[in-house]
PDB file of C-alpha atoms and ligand atoms in Angstrom:
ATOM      1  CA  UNK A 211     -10.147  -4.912  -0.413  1.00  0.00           C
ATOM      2  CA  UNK A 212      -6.333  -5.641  -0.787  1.00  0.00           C
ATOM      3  CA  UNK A 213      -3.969  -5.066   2.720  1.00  0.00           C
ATOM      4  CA  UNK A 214      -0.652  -4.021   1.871  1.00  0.00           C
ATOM      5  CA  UNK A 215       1.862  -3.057   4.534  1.00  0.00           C
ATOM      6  CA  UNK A 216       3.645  -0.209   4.111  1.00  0.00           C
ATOM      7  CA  UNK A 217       7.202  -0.978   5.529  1.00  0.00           C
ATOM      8  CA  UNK A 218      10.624  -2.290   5.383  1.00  0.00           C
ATOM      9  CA  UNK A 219      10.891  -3.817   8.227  1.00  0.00           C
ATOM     10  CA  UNK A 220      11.075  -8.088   7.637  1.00  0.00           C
ATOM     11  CA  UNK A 221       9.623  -8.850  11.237  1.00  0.00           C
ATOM     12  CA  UNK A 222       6.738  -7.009  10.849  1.00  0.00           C
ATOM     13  CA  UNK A 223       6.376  -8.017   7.525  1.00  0.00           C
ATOM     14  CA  UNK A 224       6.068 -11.606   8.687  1.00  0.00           C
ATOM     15  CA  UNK A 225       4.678 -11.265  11.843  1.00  0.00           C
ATOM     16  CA  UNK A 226       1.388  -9.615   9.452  1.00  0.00           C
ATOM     17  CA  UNK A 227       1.871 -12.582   6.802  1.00  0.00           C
ATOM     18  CA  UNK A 228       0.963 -14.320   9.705  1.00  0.00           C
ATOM     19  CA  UNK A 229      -2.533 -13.646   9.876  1.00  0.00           C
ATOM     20  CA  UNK A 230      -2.870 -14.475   5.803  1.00  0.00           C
ATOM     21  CA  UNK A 231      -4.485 -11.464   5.614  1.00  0.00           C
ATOM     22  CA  UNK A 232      -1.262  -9.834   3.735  1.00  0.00           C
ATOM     23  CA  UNK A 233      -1.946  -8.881  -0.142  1.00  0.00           C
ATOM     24  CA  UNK A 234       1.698  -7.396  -0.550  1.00  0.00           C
ATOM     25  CA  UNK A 235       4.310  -4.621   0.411  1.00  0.00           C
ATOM     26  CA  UNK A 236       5.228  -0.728  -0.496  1.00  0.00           C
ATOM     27  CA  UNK A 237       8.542   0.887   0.476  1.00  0.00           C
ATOM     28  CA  UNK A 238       9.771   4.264  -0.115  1.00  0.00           C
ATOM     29  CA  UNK A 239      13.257   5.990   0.287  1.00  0.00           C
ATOM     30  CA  UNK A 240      12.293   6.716   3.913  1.00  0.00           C
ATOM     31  CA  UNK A 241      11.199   3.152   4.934  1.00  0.00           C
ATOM     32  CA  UNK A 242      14.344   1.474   3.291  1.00  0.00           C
ATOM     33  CA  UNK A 243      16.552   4.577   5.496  1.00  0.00           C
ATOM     34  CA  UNK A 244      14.652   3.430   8.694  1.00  0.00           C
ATOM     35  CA  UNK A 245      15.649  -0.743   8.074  1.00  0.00           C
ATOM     36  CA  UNK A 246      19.151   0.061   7.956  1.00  0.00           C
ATOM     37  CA  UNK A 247      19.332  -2.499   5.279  1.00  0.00           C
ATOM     38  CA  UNK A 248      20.800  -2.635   2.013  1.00  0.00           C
ATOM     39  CA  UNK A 249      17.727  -1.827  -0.640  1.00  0.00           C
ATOM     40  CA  UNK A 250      18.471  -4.780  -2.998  1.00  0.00           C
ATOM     41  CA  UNK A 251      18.697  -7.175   0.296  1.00  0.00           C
ATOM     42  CA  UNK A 252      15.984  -6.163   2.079  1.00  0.00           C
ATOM     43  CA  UNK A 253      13.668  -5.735  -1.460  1.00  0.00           C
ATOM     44  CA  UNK A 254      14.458  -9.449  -2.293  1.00  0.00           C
ATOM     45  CA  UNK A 255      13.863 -10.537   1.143  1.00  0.00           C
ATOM     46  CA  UNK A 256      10.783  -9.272   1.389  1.00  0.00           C
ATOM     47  CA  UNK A 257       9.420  -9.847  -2.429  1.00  0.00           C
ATOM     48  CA  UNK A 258      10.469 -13.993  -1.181  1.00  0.00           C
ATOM     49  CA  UNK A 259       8.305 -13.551   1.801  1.00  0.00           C
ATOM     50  CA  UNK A 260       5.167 -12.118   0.302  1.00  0.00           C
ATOM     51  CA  UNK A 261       3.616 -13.478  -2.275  1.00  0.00           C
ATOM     52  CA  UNK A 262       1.882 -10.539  -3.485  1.00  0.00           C
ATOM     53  CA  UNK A 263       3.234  -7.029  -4.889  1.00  0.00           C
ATOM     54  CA  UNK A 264       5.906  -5.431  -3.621  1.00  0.00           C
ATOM     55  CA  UNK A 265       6.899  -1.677  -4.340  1.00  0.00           C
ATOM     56  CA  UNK A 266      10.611  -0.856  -4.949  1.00  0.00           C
ATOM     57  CA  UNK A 267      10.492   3.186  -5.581  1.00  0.00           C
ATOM     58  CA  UNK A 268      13.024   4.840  -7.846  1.00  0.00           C
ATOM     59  CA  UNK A 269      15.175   7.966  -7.169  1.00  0.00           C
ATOM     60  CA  UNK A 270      15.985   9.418 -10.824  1.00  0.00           C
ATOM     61  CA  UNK A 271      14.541  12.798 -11.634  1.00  0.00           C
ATOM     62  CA  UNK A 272      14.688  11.758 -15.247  1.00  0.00           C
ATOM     63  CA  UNK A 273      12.965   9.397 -17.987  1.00  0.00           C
ATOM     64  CA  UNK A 274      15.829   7.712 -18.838  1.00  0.00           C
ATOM     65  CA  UNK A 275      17.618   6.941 -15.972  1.00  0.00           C
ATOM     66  CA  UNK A 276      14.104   6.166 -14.225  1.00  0.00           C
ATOM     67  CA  UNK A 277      13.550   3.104 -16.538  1.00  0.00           C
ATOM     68  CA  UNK A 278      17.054   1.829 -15.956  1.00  0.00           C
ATOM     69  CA  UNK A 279      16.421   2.349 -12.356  1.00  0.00           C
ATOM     70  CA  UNK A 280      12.924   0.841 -12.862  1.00  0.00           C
ATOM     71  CA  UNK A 281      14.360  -2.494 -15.116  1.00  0.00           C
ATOM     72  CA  UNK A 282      16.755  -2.966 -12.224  1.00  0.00           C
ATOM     73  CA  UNK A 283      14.067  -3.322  -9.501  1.00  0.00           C
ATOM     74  CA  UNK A 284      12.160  -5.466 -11.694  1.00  0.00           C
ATOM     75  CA  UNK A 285      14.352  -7.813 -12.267  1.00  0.00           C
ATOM     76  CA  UNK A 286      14.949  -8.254  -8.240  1.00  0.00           C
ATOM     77  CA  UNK A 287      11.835 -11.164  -8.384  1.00  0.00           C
ATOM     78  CA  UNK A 288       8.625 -10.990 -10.426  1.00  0.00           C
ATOM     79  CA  UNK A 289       6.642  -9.416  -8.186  1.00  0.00           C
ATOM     80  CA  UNK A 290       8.171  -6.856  -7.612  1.00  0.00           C
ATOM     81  CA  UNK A 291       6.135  -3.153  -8.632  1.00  0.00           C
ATOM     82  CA  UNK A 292       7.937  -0.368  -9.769  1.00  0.00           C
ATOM     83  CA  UNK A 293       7.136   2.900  -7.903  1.00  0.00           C
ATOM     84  CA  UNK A 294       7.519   6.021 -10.029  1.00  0.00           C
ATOM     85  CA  UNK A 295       6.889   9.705  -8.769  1.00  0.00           C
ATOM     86  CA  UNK A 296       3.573  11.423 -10.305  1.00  0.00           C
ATOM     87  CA  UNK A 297       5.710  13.717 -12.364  1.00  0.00           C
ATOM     88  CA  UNK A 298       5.918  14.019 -16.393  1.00  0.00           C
ATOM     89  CA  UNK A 299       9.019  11.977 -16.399  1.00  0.00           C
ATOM     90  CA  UNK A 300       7.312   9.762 -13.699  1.00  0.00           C
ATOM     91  CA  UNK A 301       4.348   8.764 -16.261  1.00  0.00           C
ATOM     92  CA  UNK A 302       6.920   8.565 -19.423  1.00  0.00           C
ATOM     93  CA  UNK A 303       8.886   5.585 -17.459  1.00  0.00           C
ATOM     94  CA  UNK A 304       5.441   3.961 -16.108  1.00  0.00           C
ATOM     95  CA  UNK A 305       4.548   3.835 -19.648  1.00  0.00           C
ATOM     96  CA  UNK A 306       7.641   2.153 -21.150  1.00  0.00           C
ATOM     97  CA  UNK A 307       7.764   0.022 -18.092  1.00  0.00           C
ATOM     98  CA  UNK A 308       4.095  -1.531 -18.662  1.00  0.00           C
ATOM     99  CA  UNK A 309       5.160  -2.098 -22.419  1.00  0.00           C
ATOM    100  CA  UNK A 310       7.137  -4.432 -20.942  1.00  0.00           C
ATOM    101  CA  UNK A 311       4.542  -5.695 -18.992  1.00  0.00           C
ATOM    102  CA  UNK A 312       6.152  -5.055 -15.916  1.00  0.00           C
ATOM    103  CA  UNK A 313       3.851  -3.519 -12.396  1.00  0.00           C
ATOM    104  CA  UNK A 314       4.311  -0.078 -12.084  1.00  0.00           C
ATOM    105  CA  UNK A 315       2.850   2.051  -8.470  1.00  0.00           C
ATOM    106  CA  UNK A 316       2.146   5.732  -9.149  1.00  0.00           C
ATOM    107  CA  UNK A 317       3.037   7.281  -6.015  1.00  0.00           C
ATOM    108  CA  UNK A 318       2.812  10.630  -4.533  1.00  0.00           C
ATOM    109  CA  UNK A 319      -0.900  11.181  -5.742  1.00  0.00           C
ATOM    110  CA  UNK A 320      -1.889  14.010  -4.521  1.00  0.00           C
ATOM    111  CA  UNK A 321      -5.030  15.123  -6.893  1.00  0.00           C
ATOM    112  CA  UNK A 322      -7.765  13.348  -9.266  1.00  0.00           C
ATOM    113  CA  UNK A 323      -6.568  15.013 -12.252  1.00  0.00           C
ATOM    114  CA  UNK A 324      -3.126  13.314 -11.510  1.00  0.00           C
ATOM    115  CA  UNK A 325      -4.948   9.902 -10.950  1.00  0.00           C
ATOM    116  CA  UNK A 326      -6.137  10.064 -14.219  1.00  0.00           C
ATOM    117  CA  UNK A 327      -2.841  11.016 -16.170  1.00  0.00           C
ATOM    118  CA  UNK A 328      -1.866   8.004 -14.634  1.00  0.00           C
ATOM    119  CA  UNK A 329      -4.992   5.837 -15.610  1.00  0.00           C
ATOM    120  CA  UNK A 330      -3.975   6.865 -19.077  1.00  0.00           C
ATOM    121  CA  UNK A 331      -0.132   6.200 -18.374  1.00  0.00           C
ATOM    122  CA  UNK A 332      -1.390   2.620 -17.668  1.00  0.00           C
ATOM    123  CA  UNK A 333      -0.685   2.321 -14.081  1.00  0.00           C
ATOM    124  CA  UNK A 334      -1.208  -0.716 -12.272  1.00  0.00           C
ATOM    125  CA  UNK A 335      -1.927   0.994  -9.047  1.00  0.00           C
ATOM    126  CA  UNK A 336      -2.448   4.741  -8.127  1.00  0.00           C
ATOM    127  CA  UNK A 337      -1.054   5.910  -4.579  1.00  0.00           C
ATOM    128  CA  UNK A 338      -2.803   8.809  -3.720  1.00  0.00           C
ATOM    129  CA  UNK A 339      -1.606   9.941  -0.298  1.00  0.00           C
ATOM    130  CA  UNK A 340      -4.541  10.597   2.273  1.00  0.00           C
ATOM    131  CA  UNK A 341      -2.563  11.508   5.789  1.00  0.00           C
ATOM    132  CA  UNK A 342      -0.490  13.900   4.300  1.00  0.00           C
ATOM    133  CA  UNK A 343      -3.356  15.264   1.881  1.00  0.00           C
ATOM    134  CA  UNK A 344      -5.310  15.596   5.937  1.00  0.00           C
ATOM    135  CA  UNK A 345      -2.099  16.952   7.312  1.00  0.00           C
ATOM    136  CA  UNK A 346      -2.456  20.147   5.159  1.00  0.00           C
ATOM    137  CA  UNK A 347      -5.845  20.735   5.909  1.00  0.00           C
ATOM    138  CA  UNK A 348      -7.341  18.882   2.564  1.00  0.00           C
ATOM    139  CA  UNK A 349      -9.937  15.978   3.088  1.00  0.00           C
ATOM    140  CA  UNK A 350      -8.150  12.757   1.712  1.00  0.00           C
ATOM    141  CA  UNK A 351     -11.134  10.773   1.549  1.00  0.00           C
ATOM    142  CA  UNK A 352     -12.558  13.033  -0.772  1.00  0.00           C
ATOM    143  CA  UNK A 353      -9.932  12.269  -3.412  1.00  0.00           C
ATOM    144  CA  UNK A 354     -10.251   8.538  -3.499  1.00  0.00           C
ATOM    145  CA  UNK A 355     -14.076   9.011  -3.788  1.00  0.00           C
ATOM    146  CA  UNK A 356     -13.311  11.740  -7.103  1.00  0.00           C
ATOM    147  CA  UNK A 357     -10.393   8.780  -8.290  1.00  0.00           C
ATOM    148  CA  UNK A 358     -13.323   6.216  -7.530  1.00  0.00           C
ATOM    149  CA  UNK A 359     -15.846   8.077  -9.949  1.00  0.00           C
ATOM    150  CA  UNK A 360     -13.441   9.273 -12.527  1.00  0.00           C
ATOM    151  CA  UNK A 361     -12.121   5.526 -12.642  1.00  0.00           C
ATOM    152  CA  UNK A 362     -15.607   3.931 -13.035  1.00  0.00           C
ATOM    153  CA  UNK A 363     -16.635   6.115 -15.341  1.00  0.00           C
ATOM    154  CA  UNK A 364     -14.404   5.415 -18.281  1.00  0.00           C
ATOM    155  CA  UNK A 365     -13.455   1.681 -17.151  1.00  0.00           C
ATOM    156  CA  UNK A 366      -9.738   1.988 -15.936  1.00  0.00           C
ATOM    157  CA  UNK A 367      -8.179  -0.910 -14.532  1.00  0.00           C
ATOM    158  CA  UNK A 368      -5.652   1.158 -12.329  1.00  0.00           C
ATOM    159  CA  UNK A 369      -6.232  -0.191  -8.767  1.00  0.00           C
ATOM    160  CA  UNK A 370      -6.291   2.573  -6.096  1.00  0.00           C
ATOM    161  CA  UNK A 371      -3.931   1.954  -3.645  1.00  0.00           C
ATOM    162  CA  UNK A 372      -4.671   4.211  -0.643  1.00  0.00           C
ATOM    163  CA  UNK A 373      -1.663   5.557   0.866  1.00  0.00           C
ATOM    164  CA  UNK A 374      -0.420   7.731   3.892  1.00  0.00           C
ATOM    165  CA  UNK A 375      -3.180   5.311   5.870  1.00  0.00           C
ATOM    166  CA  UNK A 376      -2.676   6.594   9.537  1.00  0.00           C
ATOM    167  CA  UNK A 377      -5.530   5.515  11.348  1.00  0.00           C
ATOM    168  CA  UNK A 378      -8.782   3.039  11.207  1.00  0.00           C
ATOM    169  CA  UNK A 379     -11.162   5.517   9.664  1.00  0.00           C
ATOM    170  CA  UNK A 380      -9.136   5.633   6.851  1.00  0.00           C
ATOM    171  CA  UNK A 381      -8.816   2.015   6.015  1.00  0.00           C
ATOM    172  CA  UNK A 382     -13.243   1.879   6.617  1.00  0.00           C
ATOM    173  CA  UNK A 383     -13.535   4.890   4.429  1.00  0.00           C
ATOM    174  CA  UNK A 384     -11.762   3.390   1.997  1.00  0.00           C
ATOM    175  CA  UNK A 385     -13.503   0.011   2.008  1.00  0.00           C
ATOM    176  CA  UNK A 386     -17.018   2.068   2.122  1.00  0.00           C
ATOM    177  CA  UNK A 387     -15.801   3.997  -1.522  1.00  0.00           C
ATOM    178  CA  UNK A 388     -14.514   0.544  -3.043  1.00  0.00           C
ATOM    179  CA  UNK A 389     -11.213   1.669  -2.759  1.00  0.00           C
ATOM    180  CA  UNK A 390      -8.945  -1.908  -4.186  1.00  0.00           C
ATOM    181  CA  UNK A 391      -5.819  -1.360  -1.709  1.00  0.00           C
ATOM    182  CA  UNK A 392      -4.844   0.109   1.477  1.00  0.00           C
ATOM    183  CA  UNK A 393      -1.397   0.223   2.471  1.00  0.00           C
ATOM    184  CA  UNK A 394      -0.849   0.835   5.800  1.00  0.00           C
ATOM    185  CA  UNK A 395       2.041   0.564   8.780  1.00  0.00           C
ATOM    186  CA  UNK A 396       2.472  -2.440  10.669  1.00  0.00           C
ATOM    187  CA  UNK A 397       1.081  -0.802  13.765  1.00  0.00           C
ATOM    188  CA  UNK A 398      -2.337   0.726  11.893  1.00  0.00           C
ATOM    189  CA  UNK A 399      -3.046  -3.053  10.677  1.00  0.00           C
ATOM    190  CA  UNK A 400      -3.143  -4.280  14.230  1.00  0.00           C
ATOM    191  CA  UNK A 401      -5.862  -1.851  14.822  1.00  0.00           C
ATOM    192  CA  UNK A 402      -7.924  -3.022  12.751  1.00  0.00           C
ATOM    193  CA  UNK A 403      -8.959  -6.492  14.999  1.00  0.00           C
ATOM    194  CA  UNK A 404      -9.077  -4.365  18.230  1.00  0.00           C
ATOM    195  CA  UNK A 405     -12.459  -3.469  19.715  1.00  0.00           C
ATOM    196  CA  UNK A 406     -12.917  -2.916  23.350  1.00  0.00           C
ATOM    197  CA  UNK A 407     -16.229  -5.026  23.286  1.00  0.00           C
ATOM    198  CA  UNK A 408     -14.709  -8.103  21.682  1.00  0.00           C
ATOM    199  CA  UNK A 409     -12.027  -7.538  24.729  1.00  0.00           C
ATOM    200  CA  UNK A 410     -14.241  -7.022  27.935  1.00  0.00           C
ATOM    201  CA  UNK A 411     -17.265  -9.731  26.233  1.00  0.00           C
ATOM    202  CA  UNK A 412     -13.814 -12.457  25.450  1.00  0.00           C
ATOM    203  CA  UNK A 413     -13.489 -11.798  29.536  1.00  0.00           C
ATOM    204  CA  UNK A 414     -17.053 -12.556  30.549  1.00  0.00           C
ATOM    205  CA  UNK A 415     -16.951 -15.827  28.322  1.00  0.00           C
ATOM    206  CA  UNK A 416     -13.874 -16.937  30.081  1.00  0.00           C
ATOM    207  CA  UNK A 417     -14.642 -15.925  33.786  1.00  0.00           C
ATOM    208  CA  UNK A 418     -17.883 -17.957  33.482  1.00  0.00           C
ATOM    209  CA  UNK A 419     -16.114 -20.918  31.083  1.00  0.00           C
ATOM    210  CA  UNK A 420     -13.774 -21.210  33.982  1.00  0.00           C
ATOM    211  CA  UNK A 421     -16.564 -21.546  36.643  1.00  0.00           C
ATOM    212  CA  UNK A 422     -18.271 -24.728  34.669  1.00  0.00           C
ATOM    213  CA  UNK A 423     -15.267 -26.602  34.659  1.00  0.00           C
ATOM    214  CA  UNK A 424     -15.529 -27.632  31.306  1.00  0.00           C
ATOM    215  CA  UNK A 425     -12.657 -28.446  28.906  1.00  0.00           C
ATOM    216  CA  UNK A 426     -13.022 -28.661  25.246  1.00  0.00           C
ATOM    217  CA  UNK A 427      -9.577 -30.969  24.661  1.00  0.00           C
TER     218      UNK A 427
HETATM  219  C1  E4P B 207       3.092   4.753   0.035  1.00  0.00           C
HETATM  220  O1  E4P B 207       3.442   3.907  -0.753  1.00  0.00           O
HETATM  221  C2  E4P B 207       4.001   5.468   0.932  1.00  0.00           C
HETATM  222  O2  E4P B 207       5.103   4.641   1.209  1.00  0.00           O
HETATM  223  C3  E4P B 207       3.396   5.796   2.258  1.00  0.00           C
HETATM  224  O3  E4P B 207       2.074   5.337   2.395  1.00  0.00           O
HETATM  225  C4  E4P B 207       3.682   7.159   2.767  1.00  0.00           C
HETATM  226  O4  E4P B 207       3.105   7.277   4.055  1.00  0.00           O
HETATM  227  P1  E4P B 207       3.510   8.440   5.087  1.00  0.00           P
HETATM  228  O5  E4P B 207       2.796   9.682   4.677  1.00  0.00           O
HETATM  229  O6  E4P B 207       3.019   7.924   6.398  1.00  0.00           O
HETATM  230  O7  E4P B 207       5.000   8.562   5.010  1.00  0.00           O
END
């Protein structure tokens, strides 16, 4: 499974290239607000940094202004994935934008039957949102595992991108499906290597290296 971030932030961004376990990058409106950067800037910094895709979203409400929108981002660095809004307008631009052969991100997934519309718009990747799906009382796992099946069962190549990741369980429940991506903030990531065990058994090993006296350089 794929590890996106899910940020605009550069220093996190690196500090989680770091660890080469960094598949790419998604942004929204929100996250670009929260850098404080300008959005062509920080999308070309970050698009240099990563090797892997990197979401710049549009903001048109309409076909037409969407692609121009869309062509724009694209042509910030060629990874660079287009994020369009699961609306009608949404799926006509991801549409003319993959004619072009250009990444698009379906984002703001919020049911299967949407998932599949945009299977059939040609998506690259699907961004159904689980934390906010949970945050309304709906169980987000549930709709990657319906995206999962409906996916499988007529071959489409759409990669589902879980989105909204807030917590460990959702990154394990998504790996346990066969989920291909989970994008996730900077701070959920870090999780992921913590257990208490490793911690308290990493102190026994020392206390006891210490007391042979050994060195290994
Ligand atoms: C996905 O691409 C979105 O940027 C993101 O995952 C939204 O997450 P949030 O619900 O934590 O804002």
């Amino acid at each position: 499974m794929k590890f996106f971030l899910d940020t605009a932030n550069i220093d996190e961004i690196r500090e989680a290239n770091a660890t080469g376990l960094l598949d790419g990058v998604t942004t929204n409106p929100s996250l670009i607000k929260k850098s404080g950067r300008d959005f062509f800037e920080v999308i070309a910094e970050i698009a240099d940094e990563v090797k892997g895709p990197v979401s710049a979203e549009t903001t048109a409400p309409d076909h037409e202004t969407m692609l121009k929108e869309g062509l724009k981002c694209a042509a910030i660095a060629d990874n660079i994935a287009v994020k369009v809004p699961l609306t009608m307008e949404g799926l006509k631009t991801c549409k003319a934008l993959r004619a072009k052969d250009i990444m698009v991100n379906v984002t703001l997934c919020f049911s299967a039957n949407q998932a599949l519309l945009a299977a059939k718009a040609g998506a690259t990747f699907i961004s159904p949102f689980v934390g906010r799906h949970d945050d309304v009382g709906f169980n987000g796992m549930e709709l990657i595992e319906d995206i999962r099946i409906i996916y499988d069962n007529y071959g489409f190549d759409t990669e589902i991108l879980v989105a909204s990741v807030r917590h460990p369980t959702h990154v394990l429940e998504s790996a346990r499906i066969g989920a291909d991506v989970a994008t996730m903030p900077w701070d959920a990531m870090q999780k992921l290597f913590k257990h208490p065990l490793t911690d308290s058994g990493l102190a026994g090993f020392d206390k006891d290296w210490a007391a042979t006296g050994f060195s290994i350089l």
